[in-house]
mmCIF file of C-alpha atoms and ligand atoms in Angstrom:
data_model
loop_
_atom_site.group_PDB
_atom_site.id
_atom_site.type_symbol
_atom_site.label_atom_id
_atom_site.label_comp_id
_atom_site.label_asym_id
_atom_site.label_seq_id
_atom_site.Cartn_x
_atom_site.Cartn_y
_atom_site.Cartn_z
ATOM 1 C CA UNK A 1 -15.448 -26.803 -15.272
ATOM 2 C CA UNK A 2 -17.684 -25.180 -17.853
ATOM 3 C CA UNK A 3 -19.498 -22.510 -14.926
ATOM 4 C CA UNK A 4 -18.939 -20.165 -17.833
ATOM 5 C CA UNK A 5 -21.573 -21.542 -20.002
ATOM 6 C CA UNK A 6 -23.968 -20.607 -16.978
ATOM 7 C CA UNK A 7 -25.472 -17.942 -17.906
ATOM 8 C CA UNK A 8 -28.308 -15.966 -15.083
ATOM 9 C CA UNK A 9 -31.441 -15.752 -16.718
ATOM 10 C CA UNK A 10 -31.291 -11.944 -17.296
ATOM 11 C CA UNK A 11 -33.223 -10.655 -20.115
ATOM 12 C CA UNK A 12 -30.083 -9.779 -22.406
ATOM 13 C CA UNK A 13 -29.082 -13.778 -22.081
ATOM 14 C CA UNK A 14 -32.554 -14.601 -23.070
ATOM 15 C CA UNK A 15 -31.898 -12.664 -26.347
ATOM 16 C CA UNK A 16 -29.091 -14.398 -26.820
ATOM 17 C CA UNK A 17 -30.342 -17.554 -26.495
ATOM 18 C CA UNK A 18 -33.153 -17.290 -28.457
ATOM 19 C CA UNK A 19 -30.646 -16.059 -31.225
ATOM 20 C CA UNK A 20 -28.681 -19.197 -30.619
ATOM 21 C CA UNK A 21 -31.917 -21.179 -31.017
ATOM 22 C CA UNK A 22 -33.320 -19.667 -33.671
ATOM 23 C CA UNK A 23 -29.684 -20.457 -35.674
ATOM 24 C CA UNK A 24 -30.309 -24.510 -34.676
ATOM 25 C CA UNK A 25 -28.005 -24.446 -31.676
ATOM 26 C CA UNK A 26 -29.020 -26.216 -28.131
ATOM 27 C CA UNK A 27 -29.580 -24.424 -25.261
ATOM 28 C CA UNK A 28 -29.785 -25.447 -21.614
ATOM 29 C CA UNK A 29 -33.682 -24.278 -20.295
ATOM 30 C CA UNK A 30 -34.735 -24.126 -17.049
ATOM 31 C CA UNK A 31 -38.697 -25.351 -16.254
ATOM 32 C CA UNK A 32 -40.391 -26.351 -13.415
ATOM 33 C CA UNK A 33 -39.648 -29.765 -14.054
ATOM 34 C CA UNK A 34 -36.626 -30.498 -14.742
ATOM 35 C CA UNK A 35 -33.902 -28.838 -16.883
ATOM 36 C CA UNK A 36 -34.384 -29.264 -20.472
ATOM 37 C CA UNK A 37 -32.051 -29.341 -23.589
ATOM 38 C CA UNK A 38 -33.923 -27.055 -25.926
ATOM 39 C CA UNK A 39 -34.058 -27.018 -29.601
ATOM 40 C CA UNK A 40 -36.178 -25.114 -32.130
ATOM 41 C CA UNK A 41 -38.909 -27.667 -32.617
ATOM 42 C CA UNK A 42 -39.613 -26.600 -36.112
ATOM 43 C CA UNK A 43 -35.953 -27.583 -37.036
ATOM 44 C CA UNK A 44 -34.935 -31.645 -37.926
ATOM 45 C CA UNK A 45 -31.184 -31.143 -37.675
ATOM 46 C CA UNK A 46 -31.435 -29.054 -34.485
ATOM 47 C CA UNK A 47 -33.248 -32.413 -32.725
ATOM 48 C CA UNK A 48 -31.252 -34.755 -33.977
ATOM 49 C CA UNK A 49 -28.361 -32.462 -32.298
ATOM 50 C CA UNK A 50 -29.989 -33.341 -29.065
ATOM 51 C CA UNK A 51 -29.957 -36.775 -30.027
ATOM 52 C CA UNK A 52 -26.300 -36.694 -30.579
ATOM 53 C CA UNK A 53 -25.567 -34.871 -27.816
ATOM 54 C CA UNK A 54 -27.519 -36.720 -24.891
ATOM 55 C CA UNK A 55 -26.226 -39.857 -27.005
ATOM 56 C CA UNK A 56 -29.613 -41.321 -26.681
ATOM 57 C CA UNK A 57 -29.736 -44.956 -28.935
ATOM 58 C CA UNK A 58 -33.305 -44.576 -29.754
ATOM 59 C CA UNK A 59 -35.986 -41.811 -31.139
ATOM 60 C CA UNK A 60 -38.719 -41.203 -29.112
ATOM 61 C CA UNK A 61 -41.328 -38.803 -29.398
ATOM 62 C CA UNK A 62 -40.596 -35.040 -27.591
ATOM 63 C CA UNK A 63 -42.663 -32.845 -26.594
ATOM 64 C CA UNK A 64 -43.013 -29.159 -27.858
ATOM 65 C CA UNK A 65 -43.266 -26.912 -25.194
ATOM 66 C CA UNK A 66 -45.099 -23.548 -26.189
ATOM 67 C CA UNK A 67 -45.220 -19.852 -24.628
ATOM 68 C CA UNK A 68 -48.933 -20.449 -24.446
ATOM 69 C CA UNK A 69 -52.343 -21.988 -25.552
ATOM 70 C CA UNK A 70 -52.452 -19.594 -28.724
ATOM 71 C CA UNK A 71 -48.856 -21.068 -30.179
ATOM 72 C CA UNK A 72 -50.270 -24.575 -29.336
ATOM 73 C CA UNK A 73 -53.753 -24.071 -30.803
ATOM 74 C CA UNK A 74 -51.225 -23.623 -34.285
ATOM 75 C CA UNK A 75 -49.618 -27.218 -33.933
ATOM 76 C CA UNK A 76 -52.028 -29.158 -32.753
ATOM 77 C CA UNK A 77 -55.975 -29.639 -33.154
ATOM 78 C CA UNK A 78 -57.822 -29.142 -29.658
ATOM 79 C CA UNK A 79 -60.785 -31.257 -28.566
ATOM 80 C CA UNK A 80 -63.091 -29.506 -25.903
ATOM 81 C CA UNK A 81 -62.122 -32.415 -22.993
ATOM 82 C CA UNK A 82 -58.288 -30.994 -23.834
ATOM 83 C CA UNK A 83 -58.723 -27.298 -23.571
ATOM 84 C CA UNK A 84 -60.457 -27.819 -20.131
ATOM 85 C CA UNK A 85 -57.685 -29.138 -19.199
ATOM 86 C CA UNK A 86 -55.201 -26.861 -20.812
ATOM 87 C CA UNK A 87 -57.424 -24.429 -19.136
ATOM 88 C CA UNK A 88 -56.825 -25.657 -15.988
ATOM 89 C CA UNK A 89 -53.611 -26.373 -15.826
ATOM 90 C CA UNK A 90 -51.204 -24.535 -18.030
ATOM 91 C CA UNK A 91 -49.003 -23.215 -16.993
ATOM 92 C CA UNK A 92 -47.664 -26.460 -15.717
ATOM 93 C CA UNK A 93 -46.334 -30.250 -15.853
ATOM 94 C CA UNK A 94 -48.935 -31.085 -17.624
ATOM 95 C CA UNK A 95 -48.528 -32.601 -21.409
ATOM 96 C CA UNK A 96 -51.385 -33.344 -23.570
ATOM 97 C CA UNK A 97 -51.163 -35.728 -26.692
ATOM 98 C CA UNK A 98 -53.238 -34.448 -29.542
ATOM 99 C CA UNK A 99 -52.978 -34.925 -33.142
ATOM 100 C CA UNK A 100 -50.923 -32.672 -35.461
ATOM 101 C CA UNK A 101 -52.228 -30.201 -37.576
ATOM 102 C CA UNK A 102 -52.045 -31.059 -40.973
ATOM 103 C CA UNK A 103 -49.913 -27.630 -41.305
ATOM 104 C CA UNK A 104 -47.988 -28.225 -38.216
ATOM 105 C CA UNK A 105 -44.125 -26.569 -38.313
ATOM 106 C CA UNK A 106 -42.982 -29.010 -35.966
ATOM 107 C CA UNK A 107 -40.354 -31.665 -37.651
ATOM 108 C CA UNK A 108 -41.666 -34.897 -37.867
ATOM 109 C CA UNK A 109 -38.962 -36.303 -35.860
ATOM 110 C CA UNK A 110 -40.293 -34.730 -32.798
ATOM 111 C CA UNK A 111 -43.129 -36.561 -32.949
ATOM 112 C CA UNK A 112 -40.935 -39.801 -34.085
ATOM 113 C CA UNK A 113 -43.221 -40.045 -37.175
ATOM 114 C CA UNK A 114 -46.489 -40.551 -34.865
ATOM 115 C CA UNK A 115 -50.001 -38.525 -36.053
ATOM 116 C CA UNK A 116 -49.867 -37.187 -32.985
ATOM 117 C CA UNK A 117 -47.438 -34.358 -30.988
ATOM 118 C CA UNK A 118 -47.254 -33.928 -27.489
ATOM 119 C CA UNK A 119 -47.200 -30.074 -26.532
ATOM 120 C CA UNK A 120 -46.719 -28.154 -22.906
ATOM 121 C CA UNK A 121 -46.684 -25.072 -21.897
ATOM 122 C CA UNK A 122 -44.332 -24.566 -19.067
ATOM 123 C CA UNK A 123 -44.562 -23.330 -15.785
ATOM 124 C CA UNK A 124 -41.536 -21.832 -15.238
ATOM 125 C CA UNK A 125 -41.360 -18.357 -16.371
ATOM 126 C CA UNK A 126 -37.416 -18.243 -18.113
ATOM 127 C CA UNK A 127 -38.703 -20.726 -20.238
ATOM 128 C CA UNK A 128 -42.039 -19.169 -21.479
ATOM 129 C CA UNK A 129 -39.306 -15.778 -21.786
ATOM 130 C CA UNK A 130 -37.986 -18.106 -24.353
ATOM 131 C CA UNK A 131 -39.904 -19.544 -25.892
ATOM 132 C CA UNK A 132 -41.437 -16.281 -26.897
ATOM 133 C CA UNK A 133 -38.439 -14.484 -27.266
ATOM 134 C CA UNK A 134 -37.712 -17.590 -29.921
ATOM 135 C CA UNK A 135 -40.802 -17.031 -31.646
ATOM 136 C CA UNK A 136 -40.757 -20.469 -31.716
ATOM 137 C CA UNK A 137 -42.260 -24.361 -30.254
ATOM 138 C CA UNK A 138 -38.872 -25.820 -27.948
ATOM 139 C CA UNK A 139 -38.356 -29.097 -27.829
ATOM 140 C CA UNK A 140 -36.751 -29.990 -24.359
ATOM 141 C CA UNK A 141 -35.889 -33.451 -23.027
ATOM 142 C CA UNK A 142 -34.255 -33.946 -20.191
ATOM 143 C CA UNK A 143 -30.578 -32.254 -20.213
ATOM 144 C CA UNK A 144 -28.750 -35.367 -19.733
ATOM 145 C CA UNK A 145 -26.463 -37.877 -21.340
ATOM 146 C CA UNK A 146 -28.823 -41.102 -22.081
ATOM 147 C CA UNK A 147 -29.035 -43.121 -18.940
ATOM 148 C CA UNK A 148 -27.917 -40.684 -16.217
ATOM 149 C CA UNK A 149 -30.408 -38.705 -13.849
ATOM 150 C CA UNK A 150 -32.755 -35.842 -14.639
ATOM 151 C CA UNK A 151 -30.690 -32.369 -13.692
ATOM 152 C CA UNK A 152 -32.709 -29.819 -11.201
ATOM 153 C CA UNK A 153 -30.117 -27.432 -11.234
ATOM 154 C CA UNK A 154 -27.859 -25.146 -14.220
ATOM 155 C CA UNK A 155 -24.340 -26.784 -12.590
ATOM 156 C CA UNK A 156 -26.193 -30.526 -12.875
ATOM 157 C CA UNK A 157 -26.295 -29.545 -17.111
ATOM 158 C CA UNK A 158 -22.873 -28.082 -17.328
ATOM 159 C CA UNK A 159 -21.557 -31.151 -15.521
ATOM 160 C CA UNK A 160 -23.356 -33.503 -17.575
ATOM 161 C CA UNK A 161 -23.489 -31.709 -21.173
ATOM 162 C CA UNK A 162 -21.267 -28.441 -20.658
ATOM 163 C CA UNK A 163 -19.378 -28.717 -23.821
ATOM 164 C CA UNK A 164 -22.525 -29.519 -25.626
ATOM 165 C CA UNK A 165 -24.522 -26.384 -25.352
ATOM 166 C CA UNK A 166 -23.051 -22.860 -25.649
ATOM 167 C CA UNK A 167 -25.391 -21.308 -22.995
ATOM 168 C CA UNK A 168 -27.100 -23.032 -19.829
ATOM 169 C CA UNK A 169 -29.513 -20.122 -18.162
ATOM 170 C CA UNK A 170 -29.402 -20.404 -14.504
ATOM 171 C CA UNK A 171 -33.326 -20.460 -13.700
ATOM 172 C CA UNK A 172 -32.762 -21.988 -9.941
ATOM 173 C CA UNK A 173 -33.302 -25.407 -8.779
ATOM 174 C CA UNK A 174 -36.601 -26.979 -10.358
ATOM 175 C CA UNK A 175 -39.654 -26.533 -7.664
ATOM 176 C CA UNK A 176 -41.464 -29.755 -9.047
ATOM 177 C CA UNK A 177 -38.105 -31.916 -10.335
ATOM 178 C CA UNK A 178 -40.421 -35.304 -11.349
ATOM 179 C CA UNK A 179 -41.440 -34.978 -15.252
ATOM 180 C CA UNK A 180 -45.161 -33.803 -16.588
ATOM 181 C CA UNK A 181 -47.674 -35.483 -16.259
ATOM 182 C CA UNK A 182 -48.391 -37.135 -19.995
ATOM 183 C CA UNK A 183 -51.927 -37.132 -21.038
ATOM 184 C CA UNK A 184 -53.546 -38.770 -24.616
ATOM 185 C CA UNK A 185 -57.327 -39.164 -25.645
ATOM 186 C CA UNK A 186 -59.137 -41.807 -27.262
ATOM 187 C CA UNK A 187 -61.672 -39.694 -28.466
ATOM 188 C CA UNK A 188 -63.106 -37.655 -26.144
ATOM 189 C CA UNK A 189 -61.539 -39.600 -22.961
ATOM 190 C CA UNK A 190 -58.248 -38.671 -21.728
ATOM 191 C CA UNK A 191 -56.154 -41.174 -20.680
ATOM 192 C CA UNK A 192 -53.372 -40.983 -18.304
ATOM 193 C CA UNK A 193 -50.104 -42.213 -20.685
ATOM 194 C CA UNK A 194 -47.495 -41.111 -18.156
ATOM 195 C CA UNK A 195 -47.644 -40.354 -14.133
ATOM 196 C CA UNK A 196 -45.801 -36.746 -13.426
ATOM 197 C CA UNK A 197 -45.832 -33.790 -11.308
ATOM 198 C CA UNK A 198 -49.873 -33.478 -11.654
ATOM 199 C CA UNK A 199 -51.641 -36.164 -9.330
ATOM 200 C CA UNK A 200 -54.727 -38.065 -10.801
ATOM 201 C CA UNK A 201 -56.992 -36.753 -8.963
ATOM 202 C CA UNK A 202 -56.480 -33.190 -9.513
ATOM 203 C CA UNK A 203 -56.893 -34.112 -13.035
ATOM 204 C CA UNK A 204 -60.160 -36.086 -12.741
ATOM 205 C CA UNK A 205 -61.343 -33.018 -10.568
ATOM 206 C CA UNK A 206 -61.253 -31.760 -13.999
ATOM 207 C CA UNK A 207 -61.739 -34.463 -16.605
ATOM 208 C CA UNK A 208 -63.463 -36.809 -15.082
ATOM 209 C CA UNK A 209 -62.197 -40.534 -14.110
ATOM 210 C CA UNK A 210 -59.027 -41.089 -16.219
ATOM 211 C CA UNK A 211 -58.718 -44.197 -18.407
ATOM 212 C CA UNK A 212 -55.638 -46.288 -19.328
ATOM 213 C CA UNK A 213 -54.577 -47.077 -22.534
ATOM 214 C CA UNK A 214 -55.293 -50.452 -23.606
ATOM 215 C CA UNK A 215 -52.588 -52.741 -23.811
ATOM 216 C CA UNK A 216 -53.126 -53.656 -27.239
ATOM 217 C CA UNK A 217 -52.779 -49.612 -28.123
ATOM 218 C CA UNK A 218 -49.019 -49.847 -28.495
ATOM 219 C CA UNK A 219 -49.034 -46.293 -29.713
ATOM 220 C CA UNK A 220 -51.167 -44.803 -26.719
ATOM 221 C CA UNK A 221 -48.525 -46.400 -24.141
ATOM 222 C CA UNK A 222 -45.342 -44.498 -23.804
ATOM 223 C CA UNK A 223 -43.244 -48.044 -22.868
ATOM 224 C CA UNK A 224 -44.244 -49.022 -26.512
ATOM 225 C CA UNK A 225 -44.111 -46.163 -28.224
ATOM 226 C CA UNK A 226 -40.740 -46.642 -29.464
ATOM 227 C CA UNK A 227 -41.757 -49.746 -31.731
ATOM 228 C CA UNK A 228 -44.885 -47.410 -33.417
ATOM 229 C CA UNK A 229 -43.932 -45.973 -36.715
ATOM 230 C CA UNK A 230 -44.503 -48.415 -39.805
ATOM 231 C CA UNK A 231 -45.100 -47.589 -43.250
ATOM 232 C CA UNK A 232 -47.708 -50.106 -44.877
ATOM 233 C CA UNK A 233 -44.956 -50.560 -47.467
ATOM 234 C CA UNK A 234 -42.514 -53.572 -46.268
ATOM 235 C CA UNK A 235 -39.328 -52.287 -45.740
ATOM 236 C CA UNK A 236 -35.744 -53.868 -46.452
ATOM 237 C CA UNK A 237 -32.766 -52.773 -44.632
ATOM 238 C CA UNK A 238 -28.834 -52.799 -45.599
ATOM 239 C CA UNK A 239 -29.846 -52.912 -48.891
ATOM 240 C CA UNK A 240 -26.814 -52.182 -51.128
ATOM 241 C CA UNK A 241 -29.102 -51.874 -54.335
ATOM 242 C CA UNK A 242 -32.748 -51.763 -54.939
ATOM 243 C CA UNK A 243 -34.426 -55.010 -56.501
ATOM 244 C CA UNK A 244 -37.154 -54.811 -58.774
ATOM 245 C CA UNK A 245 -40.508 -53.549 -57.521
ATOM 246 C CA UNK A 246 -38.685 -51.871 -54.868
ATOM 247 C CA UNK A 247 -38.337 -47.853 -54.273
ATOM 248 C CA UNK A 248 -34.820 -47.035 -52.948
ATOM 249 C CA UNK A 249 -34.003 -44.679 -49.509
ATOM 250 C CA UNK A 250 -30.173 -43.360 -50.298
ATOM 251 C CA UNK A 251 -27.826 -42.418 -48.289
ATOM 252 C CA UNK A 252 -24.806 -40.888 -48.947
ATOM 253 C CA UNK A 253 -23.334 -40.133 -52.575
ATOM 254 C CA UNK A 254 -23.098 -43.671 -53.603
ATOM 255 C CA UNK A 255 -26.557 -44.605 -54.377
ATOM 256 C CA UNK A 256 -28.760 -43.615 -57.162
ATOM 257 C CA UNK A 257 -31.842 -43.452 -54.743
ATOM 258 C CA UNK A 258 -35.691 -42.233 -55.382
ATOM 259 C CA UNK A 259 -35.440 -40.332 -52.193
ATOM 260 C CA UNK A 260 -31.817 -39.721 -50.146
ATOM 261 C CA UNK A 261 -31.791 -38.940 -46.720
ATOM 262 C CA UNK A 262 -28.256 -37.383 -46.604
ATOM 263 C CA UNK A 263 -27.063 -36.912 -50.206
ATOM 264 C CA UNK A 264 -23.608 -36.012 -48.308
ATOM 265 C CA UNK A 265 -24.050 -38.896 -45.870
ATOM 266 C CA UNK A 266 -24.282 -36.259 -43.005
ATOM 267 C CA UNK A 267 -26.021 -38.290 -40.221
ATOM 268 C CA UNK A 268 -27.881 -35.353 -38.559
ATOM 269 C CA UNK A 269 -30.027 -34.640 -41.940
ATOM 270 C CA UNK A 270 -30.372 -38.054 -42.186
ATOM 271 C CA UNK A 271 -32.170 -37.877 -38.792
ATOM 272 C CA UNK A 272 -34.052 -34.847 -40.053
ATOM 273 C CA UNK A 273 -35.219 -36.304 -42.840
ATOM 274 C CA UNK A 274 -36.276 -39.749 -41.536
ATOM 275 C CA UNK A 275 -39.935 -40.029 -41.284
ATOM 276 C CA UNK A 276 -41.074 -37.511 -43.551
ATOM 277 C CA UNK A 277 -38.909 -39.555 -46.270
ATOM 278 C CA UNK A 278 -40.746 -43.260 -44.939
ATOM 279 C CA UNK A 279 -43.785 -41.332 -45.288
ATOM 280 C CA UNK A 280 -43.331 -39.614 -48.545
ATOM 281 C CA UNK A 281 -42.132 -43.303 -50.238
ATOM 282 C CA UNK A 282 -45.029 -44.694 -48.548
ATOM 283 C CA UNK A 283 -48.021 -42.292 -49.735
ATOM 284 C CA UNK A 284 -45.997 -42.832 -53.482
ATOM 285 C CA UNK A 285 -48.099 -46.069 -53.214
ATOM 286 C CA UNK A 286 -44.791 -47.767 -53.198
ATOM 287 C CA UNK A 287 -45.198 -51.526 -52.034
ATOM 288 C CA UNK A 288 -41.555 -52.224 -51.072
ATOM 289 C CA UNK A 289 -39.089 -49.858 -49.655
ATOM 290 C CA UNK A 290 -35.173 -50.990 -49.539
ATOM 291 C CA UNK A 291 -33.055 -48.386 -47.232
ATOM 292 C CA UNK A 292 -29.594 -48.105 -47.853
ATOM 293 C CA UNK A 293 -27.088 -49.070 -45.372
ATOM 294 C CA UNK A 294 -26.594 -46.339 -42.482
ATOM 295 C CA UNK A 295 -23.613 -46.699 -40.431
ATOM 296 C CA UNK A 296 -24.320 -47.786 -37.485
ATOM 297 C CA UNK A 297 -22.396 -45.020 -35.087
ATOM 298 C CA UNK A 298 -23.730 -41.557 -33.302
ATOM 299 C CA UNK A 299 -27.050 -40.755 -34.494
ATOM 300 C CA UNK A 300 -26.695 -43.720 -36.908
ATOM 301 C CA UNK A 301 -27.494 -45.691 -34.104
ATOM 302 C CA UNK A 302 -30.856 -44.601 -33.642
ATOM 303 C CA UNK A 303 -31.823 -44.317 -37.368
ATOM 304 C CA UNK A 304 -30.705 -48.197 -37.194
ATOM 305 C CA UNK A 305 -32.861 -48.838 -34.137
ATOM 306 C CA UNK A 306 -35.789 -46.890 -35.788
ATOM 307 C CA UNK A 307 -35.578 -48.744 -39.419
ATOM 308 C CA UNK A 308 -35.315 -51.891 -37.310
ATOM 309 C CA UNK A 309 -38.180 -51.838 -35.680
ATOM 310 C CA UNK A 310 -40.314 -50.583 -39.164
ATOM 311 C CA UNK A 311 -38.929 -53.647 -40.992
ATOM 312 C CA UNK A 312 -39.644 -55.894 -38.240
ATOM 313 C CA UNK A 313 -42.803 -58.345 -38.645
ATOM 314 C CA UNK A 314 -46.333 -56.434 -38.016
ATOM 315 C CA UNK A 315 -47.368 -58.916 -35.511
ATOM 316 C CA UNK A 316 -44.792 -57.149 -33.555
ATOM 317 C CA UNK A 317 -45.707 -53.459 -34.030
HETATM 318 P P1 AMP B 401 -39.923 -36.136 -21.670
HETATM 319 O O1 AMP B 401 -39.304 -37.438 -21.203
HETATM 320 O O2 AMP B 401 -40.411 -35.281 -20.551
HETATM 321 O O3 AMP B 401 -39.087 -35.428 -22.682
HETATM 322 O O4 AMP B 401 -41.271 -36.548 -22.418
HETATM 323 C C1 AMP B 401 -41.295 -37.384 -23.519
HETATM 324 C C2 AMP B 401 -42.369 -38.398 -23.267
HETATM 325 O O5 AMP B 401 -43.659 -37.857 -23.585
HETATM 326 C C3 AMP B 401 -42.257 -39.612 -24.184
HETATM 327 O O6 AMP B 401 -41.308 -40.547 -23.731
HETATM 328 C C4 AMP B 401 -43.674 -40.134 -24.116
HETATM 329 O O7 AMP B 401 -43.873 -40.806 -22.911
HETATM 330 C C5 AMP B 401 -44.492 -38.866 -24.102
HETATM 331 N N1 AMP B 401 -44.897 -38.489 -25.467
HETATM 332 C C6 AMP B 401 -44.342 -37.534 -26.240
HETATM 333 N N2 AMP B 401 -44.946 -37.465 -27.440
HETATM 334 C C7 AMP B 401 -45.903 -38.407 -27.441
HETATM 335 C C8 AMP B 401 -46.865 -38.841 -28.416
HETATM 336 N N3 AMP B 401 -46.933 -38.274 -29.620
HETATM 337 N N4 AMP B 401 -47.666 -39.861 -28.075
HETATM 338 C C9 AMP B 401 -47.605 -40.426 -26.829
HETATM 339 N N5 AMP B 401 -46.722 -40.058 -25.879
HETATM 340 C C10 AMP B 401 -45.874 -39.063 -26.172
HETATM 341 MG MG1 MG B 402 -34.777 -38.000 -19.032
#
């Protein structure tokens, strides 16, 4: 079922796919890894279509994987400590956290409304093929439904997410098949944020001793991370109207809103437009945001999960 989707990774199918990407659609990627579900990274409706499709209940930050250092160097800034070890191991499963350029094309929902943006560039050469051939940063998570295991193989993505992705290229079975290796700083010392398919000592070899994040760095500590985006501004969910002193997030064409996240209540450019409309309300200065209600289905789900945890008390973010 679905073999046809399976595409070998011949040049002409790399075209393709990059067309396909390049036009918002997913694609199945092969990396050293494991097999990723690829979006353009610069394109907020295109991840929240991985959202939908791996029916995942909950935004978390991606990473953007890159042909090479250069297309990194142009979303994120680079400390020396972090080019030493892009240096040393790229290409490979290694991911370094750094923060965002302030002209950064990546959507903000890649980075789940975090300062920062985790980028990679693969070792597997199909994807670095397209990645270039995209022109483009790919996001990739896993190419799974939510909850099921990590594919190594084309036929483990058409089996799990066939009908979700038009073309799966066949790279072969995934030589390291554990996730990267997830490194952050805090300043100039990296700390090791998630255990992967680089060891620590081959990493201290280079860095030095590796830290950990502190456990009262929520947003350094990838267990946590899914509580970390807050606007200063409270925040009031469900709200059917705005009250006074309040600025209003729409959605849908009922609501006379300051800002609407889907004007057509279309939850994918609701997605989209998530953080960068929290952030835009909150650098208005406004004190008191009220968000419309969102159903709570599909990707509504994890826009609910998201607002949730922004309206929730500080003491808990
Ligand atoms: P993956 O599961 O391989 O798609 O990698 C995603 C993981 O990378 C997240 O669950 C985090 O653990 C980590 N990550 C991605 N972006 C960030 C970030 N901005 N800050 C900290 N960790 C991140
Ligand atoms: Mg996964």
């Amino acid at each position: 079922m679905n073999r046809n989707r399976i595409s070998p990774a011949t040049a002409d199918a790399i075209t393709r796919a990059a067309e396909k990407l390049r036009a918002g659609q997913l694609v199945g990627m092969p990396t050293e890894t494991v097999y990723g579900l690829a979006a353009d990274a610069t394109n907020g409706e295109a991840i929240a279509r991985i959202y939908e499709a791996k029916n995942r209940p909950r935004f978390n930050p991606l990473i953007a994987h890159v042909s090479d250092l250069e297309m990194a160097r142009q979303l994120v800034v680079f400390t020396p400590e972090a080019e030493r070890l892009a240096t040393a191991f790229w290409p490979g499963p290694l991911t370094l956290v750094l923060p965002r350029r302030p002209d950064c094309p990546v959507s903000e929902l890649a980075s789940a409304g975090l300062d920062t943006l985790a980028v990679r560039c693969p070792g597997h050469a199909v994807a670095r093929s397209l990645i270039a051939a995209t022109g483009r940063p790919l996001v990739a998570p896993s190419a799974n439904p939510s909850g099921a295991i990590s594919p190594t193989t084309a036929q483990h993505v058409a089996d799990g997410l066939g009908n979700r992705v038009d073309i799966i290229l066949d790279g072969g079975a995934c030589s390291v098949g554990l996730e990267s290796t997830v490194i952050g700083f805090d300043g100039e010392t990296p700390l090791l944020l998630r255990k992967g398919g680089i060891g620590r000592q081959e990493i201290e070899a280079v860095a030095g001793r590796l830290g950990s994040p502190a456990p009262d760095a929520p947003k350094a500590s990838p267990g946590m991370l899914a509580s970390h985006y807050a606007p200063a501004a409270s925040l009031r969910i469900n709200a059917k109207s705005p009250r006074s002193g309040e600025v209003y997030l729409g959605f849908g064409p009922d609501w006379p809103a300051d800002l609407n996240l889907s004007p057509t209540g279309r939850l994918d450019e609701a997605a989209a437009n998530l953080f960068a409309y929290l952030r835009r309300l909150d650098a208005s200065g406004a004190r008191a945001i009220a968000v419309a209600p969102i159903p709570d289905k599909g990707l509504g789900e994890a826009i609910n999960d998201r607002l949730r945890r922004a309206a929730a008390p500080r003491d808990l973010s």
